[in-house]
């Protein structure tokens, strides 16, 4: 291949997608491509798609247009979840040349015989049953943190979710490979690793659908905690039924794991949780939150919640609202339910009008802001460690404490990717927290 060819990437969706884009980008580099920003002119544009929300579907078309505006002759490839679920639909989008499904995306450079524009999108998409092998990946997007993929796919059958259709069965990386990747990341001076996957608490299931658990998630975090050079480890998102007391205890005593959990709830009503085919009731969720707070009172707990699921009456929505209001959590990620093809929920009765879904979503986002503010207020006058990020945002540098409080200070390039002991002092007008440096740790 011509070594002067340029490639650009655009990633929609989750941290897992970001880690996979990063790995795929490295494969282009080894083929002699130069990576450029998506806004720049490139010979090939790769768009890693998501199908979790309706919005991601719509955004795809505008991103293709964006690429074509910069270089009308560029080769455009679509990969990722949406590409697996609806390959023909993506191939029909004007300007798309290649669509690769779940197993093919990691071999994308094999499909680029020449970069001539096609009259119509060429599709290479497997049956999802064939997505049974594991490809490890990690992202190094900025210098501060990396997303390390440890698991892929899901065996759960939640009635609203297309991820098992898009990513296949649950399978994991080997322990030795995860530890090798972690060491590689740490050798590049990155201070924080975020563990990611589709259902990471299910870690340990082997490749090719072999259900034997070689190792558990607890084994994984125990070993990762011993890797030298990693300052911080963060668990991205873990199902409440898979978050065991032993894992919580390990995090509370850990050298590197930070006191921050993101635990999907989806609904505060047992009626809806049953309809969703979630694997727990709300009582278990209360138990998990209580356990975390018992051993780590200042831990940050984030919650995923879906509003407007079929059958969610006003009473049921208020049950969820009140449940979350009383729970000792720190913030919410609110998702407005959207019908997805080939899911059980799409055929359910009791459809909630979209304007009602939007109103409920707004209410919960308001509750989230209130929760975050209350959590930040509790952290004032405490001493924390901040990892500073690399971007100059309107004259300020931002950073996160170990328990995920977002702080700000006047821009200072010497702080980038460094850890500092601070005392949190006040909440600024924009909701971020100001601080004082402790001791003489301020760089000269």
Short mmCIF file of C-alpha atoms in Angstrom, two decimals:
data_model
loop_
_atom_site.label_atom_id
_atom_site.label_comp_id
_atom_site.label_asym_id
_atom_site.label_seq_id
_atom_site.Cartn_x
_atom_site.Cartn_y
_atom_site.Cartn_z
CA UNK A 1 0.00 0.00 0.00
CA UNK A 2 1.09 3.55 -0.68
CA UNK A 3 2.65 4.78 2.58
CA UNK A 4 1.38 8.32 2.06
CA UNK A 5 -2.30 7.27 2.25
CA UNK A 6 -4.25 9.02 4.99
CA UNK A 7 -6.98 7.53 7.19
CA UNK A 8 -9.41 9.28 9.54
CA UNK A 9 -11.75 7.79 12.17
CA UNK A 10 -15.04 8.82 13.75
CA UNK A 11 -16.42 6.88 16.71
CA UNK A 12 -20.04 6.87 17.83
CA UNK A 13 -21.23 5.31 21.06
CA UNK A 14 -19.50 3.73 24.01
CA UNK A 15 -16.03 3.43 25.54
CA UNK A 16 -15.78 -0.05 24.06
CA UNK A 17 -16.13 1.42 20.57
CA UNK A 18 -13.39 3.91 21.35
CA UNK A 19 -11.02 1.15 22.46
CA UNK A 20 -11.77 -0.83 19.28
CA UNK A 21 -11.33 2.20 16.98
CA UNK A 22 -7.95 2.80 18.58
CA UNK A 23 -6.83 -0.78 17.95
CA UNK A 24 -8.09 -0.70 14.35
CA UNK A 25 -6.25 2.61 13.83
CA UNK A 26 -3.01 0.95 14.95
CA UNK A 27 -3.54 -1.78 12.31
CA UNK A 28 -3.75 0.96 9.64
CA UNK A 29 -0.54 2.46 10.97
CA UNK A 30 1.27 -0.86 10.58
CA UNK A 31 0.05 -0.91 6.95
CA UNK A 32 1.76 2.43 6.33
CA UNK A 33 -1.23 4.79 6.67
CA UNK A 34 -0.97 8.17 8.35
CA UNK A 35 -3.81 8.93 10.75
CA UNK A 36 -5.32 12.40 10.42
CA UNK A 37 -8.17 14.22 12.13
CA UNK A 38 -11.66 13.52 10.76
CA UNK A 39 -12.01 17.16 9.75
CA UNK A 40 -8.96 16.85 7.48
CA UNK A 41 -8.76 15.45 3.97
CA UNK A 42 -8.17 11.66 4.02
CA UNK A 43 -8.11 8.85 1.47
CA UNK A 44 -10.28 6.67 3.69
CA UNK A 45 -12.78 7.56 6.40
CA UNK A 46 -13.76 4.84 8.89
CA UNK A 47 -16.94 5.38 10.91
CA UNK A 48 -17.42 3.11 13.94
CA UNK A 49 -21.19 2.98 14.47
CA UNK A 50 -23.47 2.46 17.44
CA UNK A 51 -27.06 1.29 17.59
CA UNK A 52 -28.01 1.90 21.20
CA UNK A 53 -30.12 4.99 20.50
CA UNK A 54 -32.08 6.29 17.54
CA UNK A 55 -29.86 9.33 17.54
CA UNK A 56 -26.74 7.34 16.65
CA UNK A 57 -28.51 5.95 13.57
CA UNK A 58 -29.40 9.44 12.34
CA UNK A 59 -25.98 10.89 13.05
CA UNK A 60 -24.31 8.36 10.77
CA UNK A 61 -25.67 10.00 7.61
CA UNK A 62 -24.50 13.46 8.64
CA UNK A 63 -21.00 12.12 9.43
CA UNK A 64 -20.77 10.53 5.95
CA UNK A 65 -21.78 13.89 4.44
CA UNK A 66 -19.15 15.62 6.57
CA UNK A 67 -16.43 13.31 5.17
CA UNK A 68 -17.62 13.76 1.59
CA UNK A 69 -17.59 17.52 1.93
CA UNK A 70 -13.88 17.43 2.83
CA UNK A 71 -12.96 14.87 0.15
CA UNK A 72 -15.72 13.75 -2.28
CA UNK A 73 -13.41 11.04 -3.68
CA UNK A 74 -12.58 9.49 -0.30
CA UNK A 75 -13.37 5.83 0.43
CA UNK A 76 -15.92 5.55 3.28
CA UNK A 77 -16.15 2.43 5.46
CA UNK A 78 -18.78 1.72 8.16
CA UNK A 79 -18.02 -0.72 10.97
CA UNK A 80 -19.48 -1.50 14.41
CA UNK A 81 -22.83 -2.40 15.93
CA UNK A 82 -25.16 -0.65 13.50
CA UNK A 83 -23.09 -2.10 10.62
CA UNK A 84 -23.74 -5.60 12.01
CA UNK A 85 -27.46 -5.06 12.66
CA UNK A 86 -28.44 -3.20 9.49
CA UNK A 87 -25.63 -3.55 6.96
CA UNK A 88 -27.87 -3.07 3.90
CA UNK A 89 -29.31 0.13 5.36
CA UNK A 90 -25.82 1.60 5.81
CA UNK A 91 -24.68 0.38 2.40
CA UNK A 92 -27.58 2.32 0.86
CA UNK A 93 -26.35 5.61 2.34
CA UNK A 94 -24.95 7.74 -0.44
CA UNK A 95 -21.15 7.74 -0.38
CA UNK A 96 -20.63 4.56 1.70
CA UNK A 97 -18.27 2.09 -0.02
CA UNK A 98 -17.76 -0.70 2.51
CA UNK A 99 -19.76 -2.09 5.47
CA UNK A 100 -18.10 -4.57 7.83
CA UNK A 101 -19.89 -6.56 10.54
CA UNK A 102 -18.82 -7.73 14.00
CA UNK A 103 -16.06 -10.16 13.05
CA UNK A 104 -14.80 -8.42 9.92
CA UNK A 105 -14.09 -4.97 11.39
CA UNK A 106 -10.75 -6.03 12.91
CA UNK A 107 -9.56 -7.22 9.49
CA UNK A 108 -10.59 -4.04 7.69
CA UNK A 109 -7.23 -3.53 5.99
CA UNK A 110 -7.70 -6.94 4.27
CA UNK A 111 -10.75 -5.56 2.46
CA UNK A 112 -9.00 -2.53 1.03
CA UNK A 113 -7.62 -3.94 -2.21
CA UNK A 114 -7.96 -0.57 -3.85
CA UNK A 115 -9.61 2.57 -2.60
CA UNK A 116 -11.76 3.16 -5.67
CA UNK A 117 -15.22 4.52 -4.88
CA UNK A 118 -17.94 1.89 -5.33
CA UNK A 119 -21.26 2.56 -7.07
CA UNK A 120 -22.92 0.93 -4.10
CA UNK A 121 -21.77 -0.12 -0.63
CA UNK A 122 -20.10 -3.52 -0.46
CA UNK A 123 -21.23 -5.56 2.58
CA UNK A 124 -19.21 -8.16 4.47
CA UNK A 125 -21.25 -9.18 7.48
CA UNK A 126 -21.21 -12.49 9.32
CA UNK A 127 -24.08 -14.31 10.97
CA UNK A 128 -23.82 -13.07 14.55
CA UNK A 129 -23.41 -16.68 15.73
CA UNK A 130 -19.97 -16.54 14.08
CA UNK A 131 -18.86 -13.69 16.33
CA UNK A 132 -17.40 -16.11 18.83
CA UNK A 133 -13.71 -15.25 18.86
CA UNK A 134 -12.17 -12.52 20.92
CA UNK A 135 -10.12 -9.56 19.73
CA UNK A 136 -8.41 -7.59 22.48
CA UNK A 137 -8.14 -3.83 22.20
CA UNK A 138 -7.37 -0.66 24.06
CA UNK A 139 -7.60 3.00 23.25
CA UNK A 140 -5.07 5.70 23.78
CA UNK A 141 -7.08 8.73 22.77
CA UNK A 142 -5.53 11.22 25.11
CA UNK A 143 -2.48 10.96 27.32
CA UNK A 144 -4.43 10.84 30.55
CA UNK A 145 -6.50 7.68 30.43
CA UNK A 146 -6.96 4.60 28.29
CA UNK A 147 -9.97 2.32 27.78
CA UNK A 148 -8.94 -1.32 28.07
CA UNK A 149 -11.36 -3.88 26.64
CA UNK A 150 -11.51 -7.08 28.70
CA UNK A 151 -14.76 -8.66 27.49
CA UNK A 152 -17.14 -8.57 24.51
CA UNK A 153 -20.69 -9.72 23.72
CA UNK A 154 -23.53 -10.58 26.11
CA UNK A 155 -25.56 -13.67 27.03
CA UNK A 156 -28.33 -11.65 28.69
CA UNK A 157 -31.65 -11.33 26.92
CA UNK A 158 -32.87 -7.89 28.03
CA UNK A 159 -36.01 -7.20 26.00
CA UNK A 160 -34.99 -3.70 24.82
CA UNK A 161 -31.41 -4.45 23.80
CA UNK A 162 -29.82 -5.23 20.44
CA UNK A 163 -26.26 -5.62 21.71
CA UNK A 164 -26.32 -9.47 21.74
CA UNK A 165 -27.49 -9.26 18.09
CA UNK A 166 -24.74 -6.78 17.28
CA UNK A 167 -21.85 -8.25 19.25
CA UNK A 168 -22.64 -11.94 19.80
CA UNK A 169 -22.11 -14.17 22.82
CA UNK A 170 -20.21 -13.24 25.96
CA UNK A 171 -16.50 -13.94 25.65
CA UNK A 172 -13.39 -12.65 27.39
CA UNK A 173 -9.76 -11.84 26.85
CA UNK A 174 -7.20 -14.09 28.56
CA UNK A 175 -5.87 -12.85 31.87
CA UNK A 176 -2.29 -12.80 30.50
CA UNK A 177 -3.34 -10.71 27.49
CA UNK A 178 -5.21 -8.15 29.64
CA UNK A 179 -2.17 -7.82 31.92
CA UNK A 180 0.16 -7.44 28.91
CA UNK A 181 -2.08 -4.71 27.46
CA UNK A 182 -2.21 -2.97 30.85
CA UNK A 183 1.60 -2.97 31.02
CA UNK A 184 1.85 -1.62 27.44
CA UNK A 185 -0.53 1.23 28.35
CA UNK A 186 1.34 2.01 31.54
CA UNK A 187 4.69 2.06 29.67
CA UNK A 188 3.33 4.95 27.59
CA UNK A 189 2.98 7.14 30.66
CA UNK A 190 -0.80 6.91 30.87
CA UNK A 191 -1.97 7.28 34.45
CA UNK A 192 -5.47 5.81 34.36
CA UNK A 193 -6.98 2.69 32.81
CA UNK A 194 -10.75 2.28 32.50
CA UNK A 195 -11.86 -1.36 32.17
CA UNK A 196 -14.50 -1.74 29.50
CA UNK A 197 -16.63 -4.39 27.79
CA UNK A 198 -20.29 -5.14 27.10
CA UNK A 199 -20.86 -7.03 30.36
CA UNK A 200 -17.54 -6.94 32.21
CA UNK A 201 -18.83 -8.58 35.40
CA UNK A 202 -19.28 -11.70 33.24
CA UNK A 203 -15.53 -11.76 32.61
CA UNK A 204 -14.05 -15.26 32.35
CA UNK A 205 -16.13 -16.92 29.65
CA UNK A 206 -13.79 -18.25 27.00
CA UNK A 207 -13.72 -17.91 23.23
CA UNK A 208 -15.86 -19.88 20.79
CA UNK A 209 -18.72 -20.06 23.27
CA UNK A 210 -16.82 -22.22 25.75
CA UNK A 211 -18.69 -21.35 28.90
CA UNK A 212 -16.05 -22.52 31.35
CA UNK A 213 -14.86 -19.63 33.50
CA UNK A 214 -11.08 -19.66 33.42
CA UNK A 215 -11.01 -16.67 35.75
CA UNK A 216 -13.61 -14.49 37.43
CA UNK A 217 -13.91 -10.72 37.37
CA UNK A 218 -12.59 -10.74 40.95
CA UNK A 219 -9.47 -12.63 39.78
CA UNK A 220 -8.98 -10.05 37.04
CA UNK A 221 -9.19 -6.99 39.28
CA UNK A 222 -6.98 -8.68 41.89
CA UNK A 223 -4.21 -9.23 39.32
CA UNK A 224 -4.58 -5.83 37.66
CA UNK A 225 -4.20 -4.15 41.04
CA UNK A 226 -0.68 -5.60 41.22
CA UNK A 227 0.52 -4.17 37.87
CA UNK A 228 3.21 -1.61 38.64
CA UNK A 229 3.14 1.75 36.96
CA UNK A 230 -0.63 2.06 36.75
CA UNK A 231 -1.67 4.85 39.07
CA UNK A 232 -5.43 4.42 38.67
CA UNK A 233 -7.85 1.71 37.59
CA UNK A 234 -11.54 2.40 37.08
CA UNK A 235 -14.38 -0.08 36.49
CA UNK A 236 -16.55 1.43 33.75
CA UNK A 237 -19.94 -0.22 34.21
CA UNK A 238 -20.98 -3.42 35.97
CA UNK A 239 -24.35 -5.15 36.36
CA UNK A 240 -25.68 -5.07 39.96
CA UNK A 241 -26.13 -8.85 40.06
CA UNK A 242 -22.48 -9.34 39.04
CA UNK A 243 -21.02 -6.76 41.43
CA UNK A 244 -20.03 -9.03 44.31
CA UNK A 245 -19.19 -8.02 47.89
CA UNK A 246 -15.65 -9.37 47.37
CA UNK A 247 -15.10 -6.96 44.44
CA UNK A 248 -16.44 -4.01 46.45
CA UNK A 249 -14.17 -4.97 49.37
CA UNK A 250 -11.17 -5.28 47.07
CA UNK A 251 -11.78 -1.81 45.60
CA UNK A 252 -12.10 -0.34 49.10
CA UNK A 253 -8.64 -1.66 50.07
CA UNK A 254 -7.06 -1.39 46.64
CA UNK A 255 -3.80 0.29 45.69
CA UNK A 256 -5.03 1.47 42.28
CA UNK A 257 -8.79 0.91 41.91
CA UNK A 258 -10.71 4.12 42.54
CA UNK A 259 -13.96 4.46 44.56
CA UNK A 260 -16.22 4.99 41.55
CA UNK A 261 -18.87 2.54 40.34
CA UNK A 262 -21.27 2.82 37.44
CA UNK A 263 -24.12 0.38 38.02
CA UNK A 264 -27.01 0.15 35.52
CA UNK A 265 -30.45 0.12 37.15
CA UNK A 266 -32.77 0.85 34.15
CA UNK A 267 -35.93 1.08 36.29
CA UNK A 268 -36.88 1.57 39.93
CA UNK A 269 -39.99 -0.59 39.44
CA UNK A 270 -39.90 -4.38 39.79
CA UNK A 271 -42.82 -4.62 37.34
CA UNK A 272 -40.72 -2.95 34.62
CA UNK A 273 -37.51 -4.79 35.59
CA UNK A 274 -39.37 -8.08 35.01
CA UNK A 275 -40.66 -6.87 31.63
CA UNK A 276 -37.11 -5.86 30.72
CA UNK A 277 -35.86 -9.34 31.78
CA UNK A 278 -33.24 -7.79 34.03
CA UNK A 279 -31.60 -10.28 36.39
CA UNK A 280 -32.33 -8.57 39.70
CA UNK A 281 -35.05 -6.69 41.55
CA UNK A 282 -34.69 -3.19 42.96
CA UNK A 283 -34.06 -4.57 46.45
CA UNK A 284 -30.75 -6.05 45.26
CA UNK A 285 -29.81 -2.65 43.84
CA UNK A 286 -30.41 -0.97 47.21
CA UNK A 287 -28.25 -3.67 48.79
CA UNK A 288 -25.35 -2.99 46.35
CA UNK A 289 -25.47 0.78 46.95
CA UNK A 290 -25.58 0.24 50.72
CA UNK A 291 -22.59 -2.13 50.60
CA UNK A 292 -20.50 0.34 48.54
CA UNK A 293 -21.34 3.24 50.87
CA UNK A 294 -20.69 1.14 53.98
CA UNK A 295 -17.06 0.44 53.03
CA UNK A 296 -16.43 3.61 50.94
CA UNK A 297 -18.65 6.45 52.23
CA UNK A 298 -17.24 8.92 49.69
CA UNK A 299 -17.55 6.59 46.67
CA UNK A 300 -19.17 7.97 43.55
CA UNK A 301 -22.05 5.86 42.17
CA UNK A 302 -23.44 6.46 38.71
CA UNK A 303 -26.71 4.94 37.49
CA UNK A 304 -28.13 4.12 34.03
CA UNK A 305 -31.90 4.48 33.78
CA UNK A 306 -34.33 4.08 30.87
CA UNK A 307 -37.53 6.16 30.78
CA UNK A 308 -40.67 5.46 28.77
CA UNK A 309 -40.40 1.68 28.56
CA UNK A 310 -43.68 0.04 27.44
CA UNK A 311 -46.05 -0.22 30.40
CA UNK A 312 -44.41 2.61 32.35
CA UNK A 313 -47.46 4.43 33.69
CA UNK A 314 -47.21 7.75 35.55
CA UNK A 315 -47.38 5.88 38.86
CA UNK A 316 -44.58 3.53 37.82
CA UNK A 317 -42.42 6.41 36.60
CA UNK A 318 -42.91 8.21 39.92
CA UNK A 319 -41.93 5.00 41.70
CA UNK A 320 -38.61 5.10 39.79
CA UNK A 321 -38.17 8.84 40.42
CA UNK A 322 -38.78 8.50 44.16
CA UNK A 323 -36.60 5.38 44.38
CA UNK A 324 -33.67 7.25 42.81
CA UNK A 325 -34.33 10.39 44.82
CA UNK A 326 -33.98 8.46 48.09
CA UNK A 327 -30.95 6.43 46.98
CA UNK A 328 -27.44 7.56 47.96
CA UNK A 329 -26.15 7.90 44.39
CA UNK A 330 -24.10 10.59 42.64
CA UNK A 331 -25.43 11.05 39.10
CA UNK A 332 -27.67 9.47 36.43
CA UNK A 333 -27.24 8.60 32.77
CA UNK A 334 -30.78 8.91 31.43
CA UNK A 335 -31.82 7.10 28.25
CA UNK A 336 -35.14 7.70 26.57
CA UNK A 337 -36.51 4.31 25.49
CA UNK A 338 -36.49 3.85 21.72
CA UNK A 339 -37.96 0.90 19.85
CA UNK A 340 -35.36 -1.34 18.22
CA UNK A 341 -36.09 -3.90 15.50
CA UNK A 342 -35.94 -7.58 16.49
CA UNK A 343 -36.37 -6.92 20.22
CA UNK A 344 -39.21 -8.25 22.39
CA UNK A 345 -40.00 -4.82 23.81
CA UNK A 346 -40.77 -3.40 20.35
CA UNK A 347 -43.93 -5.55 20.22
CA UNK A 348 -45.09 -4.86 23.79
CA UNK A 349 -48.33 -3.08 24.65
CA UNK A 350 -48.55 0.07 26.72
CA UNK A 351 -46.44 2.25 24.43
CA UNK A 352 -45.55 5.53 26.11
CA UNK A 353 -46.01 8.60 23.83
CA UNK A 354 -42.72 10.20 22.83
CA UNK A 355 -43.60 13.58 24.33
CA UNK A 356 -44.22 11.86 27.69
CA UNK A 357 -40.89 10.02 27.41
CA UNK A 358 -39.17 13.37 26.76
CA UNK A 359 -40.84 15.00 29.78
CA UNK A 360 -39.83 12.12 32.08
CA UNK A 361 -36.30 12.20 30.70
CA UNK A 362 -36.08 15.91 31.52
CA UNK A 363 -37.30 15.28 35.07
CA UNK A 364 -34.65 12.64 35.66
CA UNK A 365 -31.90 14.79 34.16
CA UNK A 366 -32.94 17.50 36.63
CA UNK A 367 -32.74 14.94 39.45
CA UNK A 368 -29.27 13.94 38.22
CA UNK A 369 -28.04 17.55 38.41
CA UNK A 370 -29.41 17.78 41.95
CA UNK A 371 -27.73 14.50 42.95
CA UNK A 372 -24.38 15.52 41.48
CA UNK A 373 -24.51 18.88 43.27
CA UNK A 374 -25.33 17.21 46.60
CA UNK A 375 -22.49 14.71 46.09
CA UNK A 376 -20.02 17.51 45.29
CA UNK A 377 -21.14 19.50 48.35
CA UNK A 378 -20.43 16.49 50.58
CA UNK A 379 -16.89 16.35 49.16
CA UNK A 380 -16.02 19.97 50.00
CA UNK A 381 -13.22 20.41 52.57
CA UNK A 382 -11.95 16.88 51.91
CA UNK A 383 -8.50 15.99 50.57
CA UNK A 384 -8.39 14.20 47.22
CA UNK A 385 -6.00 13.30 44.42
CA UNK A 386 -6.67 14.90 41.04
CA UNK A 387 -5.52 13.64 37.66
CA UNK A 388 -5.36 16.60 35.29
CA UNK A 389 -6.46 16.32 31.65
CA UNK A 390 -4.81 17.67 28.53
CA UNK A 391 -7.23 20.16 27.08
CA UNK A 392 -7.26 23.93 27.51
CA UNK A 393 -10.97 24.69 27.96
CA UNK A 394 -11.48 28.45 27.73
CA UNK A 395 -8.43 29.14 29.85
CA UNK A 396 -9.02 26.35 32.37
CA UNK A 397 -7.62 22.91 32.96
CA UNK A 398 -10.02 20.21 34.18
CA UNK A 399 -9.36 17.08 36.13
CA UNK A 400 -11.07 14.33 38.12
CA UNK A 401 -10.58 13.22 41.69
CA UNK A 402 -10.38 9.50 42.38
CA UNK A 403 -14.09 9.58 43.30
CA UNK A 404 -15.00 11.37 40.06
CA UNK A 405 -15.48 14.93 41.22
CA UNK A 406 -14.72 17.22 38.27
CA UNK A 407 -12.42 20.11 39.20
CA UNK A 408 -11.07 23.17 37.39
CA UNK A 409 -8.12 25.54 37.70
CA UNK A 410 -6.54 28.23 35.51
CA UNK A 411 -4.78 26.59 32.56
CA UNK A 412 -1.27 25.38 33.30
CA UNK A 413 0.32 23.04 30.73
CA UNK A 414 2.68 21.64 33.38
CA UNK A 415 -0.26 20.06 35.18
CA UNK A 416 -1.30 17.93 32.18
CA UNK A 417 -1.31 14.18 32.97
CA UNK A 418 -0.03 14.71 36.52
CA UNK A 419 -1.54 13.68 39.85
CA UNK A 420 -1.77 16.17 42.70
CA UNK A 421 -3.04 16.17 46.26
CA UNK A 422 -5.69 18.87 46.68
CA UNK A 423 -8.31 20.13 49.13
CA UNK A 424 -11.71 20.75 47.54
CA UNK A 425 -12.92 24.21 48.53
CA UNK A 426 -15.98 25.46 46.64
CA UNK A 427 -18.36 24.80 43.77
CA UNK A 428 -18.04 27.27 40.92
CA UNK A 429 -20.94 28.83 38.97
CA UNK A 430 -20.58 26.19 36.24
CA UNK A 431 -20.94 23.38 38.78
CA UNK A 432 -17.27 22.36 38.76
CA UNK A 433 -15.19 22.32 41.93
CA UNK A 434 -12.34 24.66 42.88
CA UNK A 435 -9.50 23.50 45.12
CA UNK A 436 -6.25 24.38 46.88
CA UNK A 437 -3.07 22.43 46.26
CA UNK A 438 -1.80 20.69 49.39
CA UNK A 439 1.80 21.15 50.59
CA UNK A 440 4.28 22.34 47.98
CA UNK A 441 3.01 20.23 45.15
CA UNK A 442 2.19 23.12 42.85
CA UNK A 443 4.56 23.04 39.87
CA UNK A 444 6.80 26.11 39.60
#
